[in-house]
XYZ file of N, CA and C in Angstrom:
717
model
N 126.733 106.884 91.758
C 125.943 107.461 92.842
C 124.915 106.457 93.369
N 123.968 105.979 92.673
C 122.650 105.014 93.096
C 122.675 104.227 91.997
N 122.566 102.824 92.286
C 122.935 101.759 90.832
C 121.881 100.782 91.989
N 121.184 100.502 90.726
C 119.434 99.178 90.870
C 120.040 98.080 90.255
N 120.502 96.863 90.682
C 120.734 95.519 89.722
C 120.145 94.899 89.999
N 119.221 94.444 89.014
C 118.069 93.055 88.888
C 117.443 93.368 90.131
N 116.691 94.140 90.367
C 116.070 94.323 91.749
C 114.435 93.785 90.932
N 113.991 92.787 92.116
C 112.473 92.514 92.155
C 111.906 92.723 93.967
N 110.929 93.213 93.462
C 110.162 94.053 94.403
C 108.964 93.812 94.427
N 108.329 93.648 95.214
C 106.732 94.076 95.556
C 105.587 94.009 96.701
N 104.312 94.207 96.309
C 103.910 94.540 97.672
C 103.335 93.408 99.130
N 103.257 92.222 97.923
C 102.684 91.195 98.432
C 103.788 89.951 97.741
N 103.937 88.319 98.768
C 104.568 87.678 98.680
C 104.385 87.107 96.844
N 102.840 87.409 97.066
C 102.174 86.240 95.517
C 102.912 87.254 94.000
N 102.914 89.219 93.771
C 102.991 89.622 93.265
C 104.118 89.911 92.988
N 105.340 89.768 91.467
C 106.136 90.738 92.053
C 106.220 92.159 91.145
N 105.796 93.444 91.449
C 105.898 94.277 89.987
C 107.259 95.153 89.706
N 108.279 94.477 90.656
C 109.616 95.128 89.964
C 110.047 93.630 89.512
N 110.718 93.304 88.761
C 110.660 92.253 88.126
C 112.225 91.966 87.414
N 113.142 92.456 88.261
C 114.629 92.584 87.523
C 114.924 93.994 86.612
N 114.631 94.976 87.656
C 115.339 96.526 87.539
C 116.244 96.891 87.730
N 117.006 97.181 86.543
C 118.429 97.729 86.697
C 118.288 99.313 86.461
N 119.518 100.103 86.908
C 119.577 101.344 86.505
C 120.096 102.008 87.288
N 120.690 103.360 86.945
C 121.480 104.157 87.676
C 121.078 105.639 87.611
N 121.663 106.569 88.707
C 121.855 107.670 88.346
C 122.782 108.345 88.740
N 124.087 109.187 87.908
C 125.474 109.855 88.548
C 125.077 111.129 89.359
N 126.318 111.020 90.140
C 125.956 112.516 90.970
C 125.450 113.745 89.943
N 124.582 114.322 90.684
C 124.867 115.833 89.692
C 123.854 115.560 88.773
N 123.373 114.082 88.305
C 121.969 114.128 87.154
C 120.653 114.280 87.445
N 120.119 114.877 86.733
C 118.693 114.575 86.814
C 118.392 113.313 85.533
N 117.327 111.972 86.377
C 116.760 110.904 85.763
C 115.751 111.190 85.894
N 114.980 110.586 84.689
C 113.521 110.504 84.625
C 113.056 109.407 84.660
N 112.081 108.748 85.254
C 111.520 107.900 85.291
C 109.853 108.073 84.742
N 109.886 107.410 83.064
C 108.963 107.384 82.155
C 107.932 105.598 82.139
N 107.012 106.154 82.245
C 105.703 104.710 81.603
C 104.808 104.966 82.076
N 104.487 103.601 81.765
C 102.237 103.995 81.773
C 101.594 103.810 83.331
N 100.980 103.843 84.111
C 100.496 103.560 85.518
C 100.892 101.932 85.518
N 100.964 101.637 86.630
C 101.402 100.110 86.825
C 102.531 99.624 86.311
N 103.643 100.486 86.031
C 105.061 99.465 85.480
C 105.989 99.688 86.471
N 105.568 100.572 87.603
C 106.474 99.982 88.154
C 107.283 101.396 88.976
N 107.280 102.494 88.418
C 108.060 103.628 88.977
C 107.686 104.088 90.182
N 106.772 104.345 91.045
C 106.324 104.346 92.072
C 106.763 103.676 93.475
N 106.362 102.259 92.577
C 107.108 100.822 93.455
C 108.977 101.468 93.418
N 109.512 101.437 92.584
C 111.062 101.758 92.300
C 111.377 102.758 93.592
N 110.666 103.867 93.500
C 111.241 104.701 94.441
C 110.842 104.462 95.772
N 109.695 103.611 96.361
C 109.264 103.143 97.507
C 110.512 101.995 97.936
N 111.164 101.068 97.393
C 111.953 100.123 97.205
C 113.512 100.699 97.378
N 114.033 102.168 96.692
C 114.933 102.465 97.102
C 115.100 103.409 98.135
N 114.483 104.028 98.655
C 114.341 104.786 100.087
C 113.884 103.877 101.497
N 113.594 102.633 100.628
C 113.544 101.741 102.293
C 111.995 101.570 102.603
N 110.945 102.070 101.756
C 109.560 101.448 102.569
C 109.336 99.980 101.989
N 109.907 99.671 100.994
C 109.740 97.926 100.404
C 111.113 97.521 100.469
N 111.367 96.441 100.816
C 113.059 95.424 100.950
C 112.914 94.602 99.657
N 113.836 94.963 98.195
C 113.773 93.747 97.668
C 113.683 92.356 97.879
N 113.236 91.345 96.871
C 113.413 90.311 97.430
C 114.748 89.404 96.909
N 114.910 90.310 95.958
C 116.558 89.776 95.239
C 117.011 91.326 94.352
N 118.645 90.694 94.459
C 119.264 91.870 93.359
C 119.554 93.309 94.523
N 120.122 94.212 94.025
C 120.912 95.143 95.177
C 120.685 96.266 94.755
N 121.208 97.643 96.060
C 120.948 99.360 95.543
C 122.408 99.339 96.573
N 122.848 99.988 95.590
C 124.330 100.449 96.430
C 124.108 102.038 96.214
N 124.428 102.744 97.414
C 124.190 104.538 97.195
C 126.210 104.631 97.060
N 126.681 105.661 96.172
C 127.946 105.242 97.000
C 128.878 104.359 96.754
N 128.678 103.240 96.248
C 129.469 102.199 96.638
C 129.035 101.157 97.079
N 128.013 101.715 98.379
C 127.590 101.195 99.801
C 126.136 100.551 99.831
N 126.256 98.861 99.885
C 124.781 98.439 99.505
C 123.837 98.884 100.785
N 123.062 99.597 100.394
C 121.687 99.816 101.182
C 120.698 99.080 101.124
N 120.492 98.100 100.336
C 118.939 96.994 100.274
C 118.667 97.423 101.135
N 118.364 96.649 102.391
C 117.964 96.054 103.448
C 118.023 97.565 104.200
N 118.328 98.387 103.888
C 118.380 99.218 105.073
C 116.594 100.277 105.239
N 115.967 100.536 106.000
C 114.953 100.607 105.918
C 115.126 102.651 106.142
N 114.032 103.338 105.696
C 113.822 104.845 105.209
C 114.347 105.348 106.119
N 114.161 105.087 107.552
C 114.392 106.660 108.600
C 116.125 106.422 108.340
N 116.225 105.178 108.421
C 118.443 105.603 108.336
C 118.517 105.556 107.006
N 118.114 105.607 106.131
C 118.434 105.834 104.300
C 118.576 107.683 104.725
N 117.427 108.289 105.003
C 117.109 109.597 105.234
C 117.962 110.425 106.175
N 118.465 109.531 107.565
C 119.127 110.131 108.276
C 120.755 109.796 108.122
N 121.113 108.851 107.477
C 122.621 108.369 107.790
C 123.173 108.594 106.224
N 122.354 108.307 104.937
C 122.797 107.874 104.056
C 122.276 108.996 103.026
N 121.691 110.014 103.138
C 121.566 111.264 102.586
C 120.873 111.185 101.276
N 119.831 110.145 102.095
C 118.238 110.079 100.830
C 117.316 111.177 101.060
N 116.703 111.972 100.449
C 115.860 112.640 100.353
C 114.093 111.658 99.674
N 113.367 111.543 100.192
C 111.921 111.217 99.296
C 110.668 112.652 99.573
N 110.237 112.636 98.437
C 108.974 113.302 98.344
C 107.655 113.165 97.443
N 106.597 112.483 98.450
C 105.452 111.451 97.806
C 104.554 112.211 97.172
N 104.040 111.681 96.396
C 103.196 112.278 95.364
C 102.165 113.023 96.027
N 101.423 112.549 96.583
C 100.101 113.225 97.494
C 100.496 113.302 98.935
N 99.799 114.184 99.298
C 100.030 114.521 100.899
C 101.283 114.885 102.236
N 101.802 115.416 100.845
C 103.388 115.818 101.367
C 103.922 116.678 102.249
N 102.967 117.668 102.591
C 102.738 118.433 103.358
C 102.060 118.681 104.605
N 102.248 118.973 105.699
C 101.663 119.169 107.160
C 100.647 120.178 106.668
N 99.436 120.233 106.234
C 98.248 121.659 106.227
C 98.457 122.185 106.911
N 98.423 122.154 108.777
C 97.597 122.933 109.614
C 99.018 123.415 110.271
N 100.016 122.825 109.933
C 101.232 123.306 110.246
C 101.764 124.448 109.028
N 102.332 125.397 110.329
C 103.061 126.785 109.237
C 104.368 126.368 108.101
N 104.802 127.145 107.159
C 105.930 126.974 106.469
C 107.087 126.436 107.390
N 107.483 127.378 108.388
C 108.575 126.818 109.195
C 107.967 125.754 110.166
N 106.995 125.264 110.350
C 107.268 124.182 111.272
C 107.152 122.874 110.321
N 106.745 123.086 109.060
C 107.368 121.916 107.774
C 108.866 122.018 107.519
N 109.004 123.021 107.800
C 111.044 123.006 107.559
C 111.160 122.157 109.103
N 110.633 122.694 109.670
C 111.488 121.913 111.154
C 111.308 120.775 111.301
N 110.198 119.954 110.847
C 110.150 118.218 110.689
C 111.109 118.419 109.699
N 110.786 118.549 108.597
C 112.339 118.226 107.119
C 113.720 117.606 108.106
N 114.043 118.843 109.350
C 115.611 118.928 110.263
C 115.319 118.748 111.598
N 114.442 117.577 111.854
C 114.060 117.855 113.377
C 115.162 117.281 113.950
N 115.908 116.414 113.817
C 117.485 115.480 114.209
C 118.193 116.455 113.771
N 118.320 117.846 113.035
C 119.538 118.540 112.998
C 119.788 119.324 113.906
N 121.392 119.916 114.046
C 121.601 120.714 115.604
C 120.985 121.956 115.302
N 120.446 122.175 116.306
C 118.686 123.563 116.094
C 120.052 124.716 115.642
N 121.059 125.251 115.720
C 121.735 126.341 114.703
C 121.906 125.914 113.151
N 122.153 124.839 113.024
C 122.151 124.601 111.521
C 121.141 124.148 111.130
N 119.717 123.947 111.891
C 118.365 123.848 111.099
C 117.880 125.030 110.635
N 117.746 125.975 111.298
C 117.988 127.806 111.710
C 118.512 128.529 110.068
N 119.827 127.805 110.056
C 120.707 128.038 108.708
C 120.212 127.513 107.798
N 119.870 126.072 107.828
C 119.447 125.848 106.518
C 117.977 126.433 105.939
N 116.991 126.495 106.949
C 116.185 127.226 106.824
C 116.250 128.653 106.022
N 117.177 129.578 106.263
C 117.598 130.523 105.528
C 118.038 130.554 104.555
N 118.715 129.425 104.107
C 119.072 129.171 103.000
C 118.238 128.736 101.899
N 116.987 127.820 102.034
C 116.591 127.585 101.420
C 115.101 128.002 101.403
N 114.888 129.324 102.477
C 114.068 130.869 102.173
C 114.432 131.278 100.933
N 115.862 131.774 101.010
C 116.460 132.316 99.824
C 116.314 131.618 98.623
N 116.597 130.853 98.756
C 116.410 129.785 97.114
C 114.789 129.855 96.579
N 114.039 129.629 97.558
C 112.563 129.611 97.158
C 112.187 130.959 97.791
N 111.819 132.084 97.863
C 111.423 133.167 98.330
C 110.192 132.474 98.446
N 109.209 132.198 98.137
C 107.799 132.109 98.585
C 107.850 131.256 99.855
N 108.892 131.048 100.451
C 108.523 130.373 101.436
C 108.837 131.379 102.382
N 109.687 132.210 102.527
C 109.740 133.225 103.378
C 109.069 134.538 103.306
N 108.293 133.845 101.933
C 107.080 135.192 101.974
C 105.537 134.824 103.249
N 105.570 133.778 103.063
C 104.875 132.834 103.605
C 105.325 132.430 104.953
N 106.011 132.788 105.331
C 106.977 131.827 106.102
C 106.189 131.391 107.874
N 105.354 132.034 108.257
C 104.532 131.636 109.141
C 102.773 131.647 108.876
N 102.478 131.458 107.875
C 101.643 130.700 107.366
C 101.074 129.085 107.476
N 99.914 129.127 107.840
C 99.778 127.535 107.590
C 100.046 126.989 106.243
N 100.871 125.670 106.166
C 100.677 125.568 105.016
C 99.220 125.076 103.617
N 98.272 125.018 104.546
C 96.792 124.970 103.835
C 96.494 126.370 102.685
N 97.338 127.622 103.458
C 97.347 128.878 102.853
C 98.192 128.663 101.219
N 98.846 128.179 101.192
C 99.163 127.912 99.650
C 98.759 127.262 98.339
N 99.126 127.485 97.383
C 99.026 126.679 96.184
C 99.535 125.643 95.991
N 98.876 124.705 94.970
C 99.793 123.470 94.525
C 100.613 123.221 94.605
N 101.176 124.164 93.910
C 102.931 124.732 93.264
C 103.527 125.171 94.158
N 102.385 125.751 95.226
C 103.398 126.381 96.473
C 103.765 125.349 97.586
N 103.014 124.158 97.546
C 102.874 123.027 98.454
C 103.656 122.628 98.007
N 104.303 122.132 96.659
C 105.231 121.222 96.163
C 106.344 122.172 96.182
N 106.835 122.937 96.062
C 107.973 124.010 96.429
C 108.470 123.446 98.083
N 107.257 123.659 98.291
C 107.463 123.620 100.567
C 108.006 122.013 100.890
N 107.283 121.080 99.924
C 107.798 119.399 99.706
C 109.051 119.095 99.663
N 109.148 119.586 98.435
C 110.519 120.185 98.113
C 112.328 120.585 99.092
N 111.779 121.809 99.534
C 112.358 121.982 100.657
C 112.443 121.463 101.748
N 111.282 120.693 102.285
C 111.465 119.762 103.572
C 112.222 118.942 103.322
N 112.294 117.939 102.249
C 112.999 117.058 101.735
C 114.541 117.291 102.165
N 114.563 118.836 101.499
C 116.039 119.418 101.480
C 116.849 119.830 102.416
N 116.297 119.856 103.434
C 116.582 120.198 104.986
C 117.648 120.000 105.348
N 118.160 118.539 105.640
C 119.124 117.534 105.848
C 120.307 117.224 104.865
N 120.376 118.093 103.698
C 121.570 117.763 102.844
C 121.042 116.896 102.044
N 120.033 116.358 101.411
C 120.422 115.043 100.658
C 121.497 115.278 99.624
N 121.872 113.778 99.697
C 122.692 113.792 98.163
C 121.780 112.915 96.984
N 120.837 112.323 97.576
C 119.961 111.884 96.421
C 118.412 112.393 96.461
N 117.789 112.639 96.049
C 116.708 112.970 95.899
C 115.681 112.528 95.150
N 114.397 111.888 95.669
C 113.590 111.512 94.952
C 112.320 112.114 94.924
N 111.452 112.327 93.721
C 110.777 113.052 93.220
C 109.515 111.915 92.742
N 108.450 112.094 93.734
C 107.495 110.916 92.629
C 106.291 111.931 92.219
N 105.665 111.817 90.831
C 105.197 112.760 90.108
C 105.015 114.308 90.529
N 105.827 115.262 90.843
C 106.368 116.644 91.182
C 104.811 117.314 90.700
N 104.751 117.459 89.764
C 103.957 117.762 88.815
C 102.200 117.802 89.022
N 101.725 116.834 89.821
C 100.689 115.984 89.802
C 99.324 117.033 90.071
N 98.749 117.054 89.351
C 97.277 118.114 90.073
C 97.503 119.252 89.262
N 99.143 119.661 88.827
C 99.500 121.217 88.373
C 99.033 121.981 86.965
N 98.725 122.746 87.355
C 98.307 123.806 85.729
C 99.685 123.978 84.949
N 99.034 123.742 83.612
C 100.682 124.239 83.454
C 101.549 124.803 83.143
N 101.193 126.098 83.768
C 101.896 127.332 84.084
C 102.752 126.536 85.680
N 101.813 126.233 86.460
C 103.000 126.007 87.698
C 103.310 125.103 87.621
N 103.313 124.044 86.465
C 103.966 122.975 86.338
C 105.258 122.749 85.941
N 105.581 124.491 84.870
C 106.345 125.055 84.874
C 107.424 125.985 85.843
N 106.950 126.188 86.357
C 107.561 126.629 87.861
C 108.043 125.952 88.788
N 107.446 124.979 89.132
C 107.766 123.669 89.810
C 109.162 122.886 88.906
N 109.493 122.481 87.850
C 110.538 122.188 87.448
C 111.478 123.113 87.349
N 111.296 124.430 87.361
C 112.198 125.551 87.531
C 112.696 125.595 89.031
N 111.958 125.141 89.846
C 112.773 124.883 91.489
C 113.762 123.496 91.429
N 112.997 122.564 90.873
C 113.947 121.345 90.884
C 115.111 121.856 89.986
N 115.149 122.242 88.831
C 116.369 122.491 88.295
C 117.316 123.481 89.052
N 116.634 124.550 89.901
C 117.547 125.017 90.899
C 118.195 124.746 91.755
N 117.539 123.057 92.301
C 117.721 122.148 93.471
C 119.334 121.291 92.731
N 118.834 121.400 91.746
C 120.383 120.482 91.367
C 121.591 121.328 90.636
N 121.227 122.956 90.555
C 122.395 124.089 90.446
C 123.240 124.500 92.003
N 121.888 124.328 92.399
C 122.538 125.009 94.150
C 123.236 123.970 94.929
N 122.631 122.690 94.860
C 122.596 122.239 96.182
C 123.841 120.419 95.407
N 124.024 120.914 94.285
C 124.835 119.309 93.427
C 123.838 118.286 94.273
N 122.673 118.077 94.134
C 122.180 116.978 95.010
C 121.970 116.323 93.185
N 121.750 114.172 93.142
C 121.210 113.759 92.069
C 119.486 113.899 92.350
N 118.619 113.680 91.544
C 117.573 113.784 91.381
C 117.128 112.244 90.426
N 116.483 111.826 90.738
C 115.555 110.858 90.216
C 114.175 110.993 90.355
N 113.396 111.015 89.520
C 112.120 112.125 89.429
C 111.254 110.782 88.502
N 110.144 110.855 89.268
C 108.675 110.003 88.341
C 108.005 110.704 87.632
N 107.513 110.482 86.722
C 106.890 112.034 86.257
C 105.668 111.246 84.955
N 104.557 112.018 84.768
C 103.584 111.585 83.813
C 103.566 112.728 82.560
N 104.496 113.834 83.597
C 104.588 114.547 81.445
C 105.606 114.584 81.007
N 105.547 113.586 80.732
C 106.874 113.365 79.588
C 107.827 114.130 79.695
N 107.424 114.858 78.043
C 108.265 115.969 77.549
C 108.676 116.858 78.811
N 107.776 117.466 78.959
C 108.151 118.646 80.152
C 109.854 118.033 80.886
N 109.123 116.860 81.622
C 110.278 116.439 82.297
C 111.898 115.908 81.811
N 111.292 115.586 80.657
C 112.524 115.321 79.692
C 113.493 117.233 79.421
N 112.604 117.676 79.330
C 113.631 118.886 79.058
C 114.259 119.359 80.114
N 114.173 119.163 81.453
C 115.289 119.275 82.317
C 115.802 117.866 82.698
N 115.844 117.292 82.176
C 116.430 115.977 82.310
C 117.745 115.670 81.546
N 119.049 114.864 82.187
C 120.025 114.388 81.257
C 119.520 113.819 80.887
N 119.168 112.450 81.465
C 118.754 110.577 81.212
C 117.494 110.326 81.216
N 116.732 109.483 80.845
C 115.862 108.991 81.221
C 115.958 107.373 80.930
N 114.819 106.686 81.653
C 114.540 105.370 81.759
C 113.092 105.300 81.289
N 112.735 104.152 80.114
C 111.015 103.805 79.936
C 110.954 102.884 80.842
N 109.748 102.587 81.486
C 109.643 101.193 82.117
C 108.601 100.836 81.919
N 108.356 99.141 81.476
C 107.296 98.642 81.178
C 107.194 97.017 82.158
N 105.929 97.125 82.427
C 105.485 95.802 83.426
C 106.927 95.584 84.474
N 107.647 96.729 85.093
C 108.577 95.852 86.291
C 110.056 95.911 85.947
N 109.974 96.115 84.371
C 111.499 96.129 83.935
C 111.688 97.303 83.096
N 112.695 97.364 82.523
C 113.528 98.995 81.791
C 113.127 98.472 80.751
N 112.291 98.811 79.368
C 111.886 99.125 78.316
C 113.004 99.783 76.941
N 113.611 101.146 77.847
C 114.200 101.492 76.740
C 114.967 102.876 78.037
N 116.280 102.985 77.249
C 116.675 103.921 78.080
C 117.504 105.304 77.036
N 118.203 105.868 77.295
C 118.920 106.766 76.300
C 119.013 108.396 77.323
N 119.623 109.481 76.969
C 119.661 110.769 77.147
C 118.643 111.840 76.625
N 117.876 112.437 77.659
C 117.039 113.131 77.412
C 117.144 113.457 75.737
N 117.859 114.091 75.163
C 117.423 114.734 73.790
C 117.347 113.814 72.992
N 118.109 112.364 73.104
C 118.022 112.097 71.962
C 116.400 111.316 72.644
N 115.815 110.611 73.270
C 114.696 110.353 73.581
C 113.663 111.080 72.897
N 113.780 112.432 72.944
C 112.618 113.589 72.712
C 112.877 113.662 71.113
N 113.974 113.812 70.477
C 114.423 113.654 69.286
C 113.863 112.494 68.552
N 113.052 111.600 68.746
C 112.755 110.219 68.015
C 111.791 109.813 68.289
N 111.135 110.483 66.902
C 109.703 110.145 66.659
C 108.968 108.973 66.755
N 109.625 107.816 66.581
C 108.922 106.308 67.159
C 108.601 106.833 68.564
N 110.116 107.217 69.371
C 109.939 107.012 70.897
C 108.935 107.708 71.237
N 108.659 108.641 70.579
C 107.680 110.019 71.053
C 106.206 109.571 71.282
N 106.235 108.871 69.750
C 104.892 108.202 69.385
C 103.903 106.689 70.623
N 105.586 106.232 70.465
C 105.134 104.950 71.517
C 105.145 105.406 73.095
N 105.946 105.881 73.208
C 106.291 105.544 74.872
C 105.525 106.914 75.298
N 106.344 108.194 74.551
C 105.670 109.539 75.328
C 104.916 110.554 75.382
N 104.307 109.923 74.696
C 102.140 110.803 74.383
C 102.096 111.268 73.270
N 103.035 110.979 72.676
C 102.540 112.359 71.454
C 103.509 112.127 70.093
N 103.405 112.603 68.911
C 103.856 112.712 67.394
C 105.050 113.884 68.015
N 106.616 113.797 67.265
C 107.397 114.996 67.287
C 106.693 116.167 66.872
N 106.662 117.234 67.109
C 106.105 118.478 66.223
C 107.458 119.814 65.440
């Protein structure tokens, strides 16, 4: 589905903080993307949706190398989905006129449709549904993120810390939509995330990353299963 080889990246000519990133994710998975601030996951997903151009090494979606191809045609031609950590949302704009940027290039009957469709999947948005979106919660903002994203079909989807700000009760809730996002809709998911565990339990795969490169990789359980890994990489002693 999405395969990273030796990709170096970054924001300035002098720096580079992707540093020879490899990695993948198959249709149909959810990946996690695990480490400490500054290694690099952030940069990763800015780099494969097109706001940074590696400076070496390739992203094939597909098959089909995309490097070089920059966000609005990743999003419109090549069936990337992104959704940024902060400020993901239009405030002063209602629920549906955040669905209607999500599909503003789609033909206005099947924006209409998908809209309904993915009312249904998330009910709080059609509880809401002409509401500003300032009127919601965290959880309800990242739900609405969520769905804009989803507008257009992606087949990949990226997720940078979902989670971020959330109590966690709706932090819980919030991964209960993404795991719905990849029952309903077979889209992959590649997700940044700072709680660990949480995210590991709806996760197949995950990736550690340290300073720019992959650290350590393996399948969600056995990751969570191994008390070194637990200890070093993901906050905490097994219990």
């Amino acid at each position: 589905m999405i395969e990273v080889q030796n990709v170096v990246a970054g924001y300035t000519s002098e720096v580079d903080i992707l540093r020879g990133m490899t990695l993948q994710a198959r249709k149909n998975e959810i990946v996690t993307l695990l480490g400490p601030n500054g290694c690099g996951k952030s940069t990763l997903l800015k780099t494969i949706v097109g706001f940074l151009t590696p400076r070496s090494g390739g992203i094939t979606l597909d098959g089909k190398d995309v490097s070089r191809l920059p966000a609005h045609h990743k999003v419109r031609h090549c069936g990337v989905g992104f959704v940024p950590q902060t400020e993901n949302v239009f405030s002063a704009l209602t629920i549906r006129e955040n669905l209607q940027v999500g599909g503003h290039y789609m033909a206005k009957a099947d924006a209409a449709q998908r809209m309904q469709e993915l009312c249904t999947l998330y009910p709080i948005l059609a509880k809401k549904f002409n509401a500003p979106a300032a009127s919601m919660s965290g959880g309800e903002r990242q739900i609405l993120a969520l769905a804009r994203a989803l507008m257009p079909r992606p087949k990949l989807l990226l997720l940078d810390e979902p989670s971020a700000g959330l109590s966690p009760k709706v932090l819980l809730e919030v991964f209960e939509a993404i795991q719905a996002v990849r029952k309903q809709e077979g889209v992959t998911i590649l997700m940044v995330e700072q709680n660990a565990m949480e995210a590991l339990r709806i996760s197949d795969r995950a990736y550690v990353l340290s300073m720019g490169t992959v650290a350590l990789t393996g399948d969600a359980a056995t990751l969570m299963a191994d008390p070194q890994v637990r200890e070093l990489y993901l906050g905490g002693r097994a219990t």
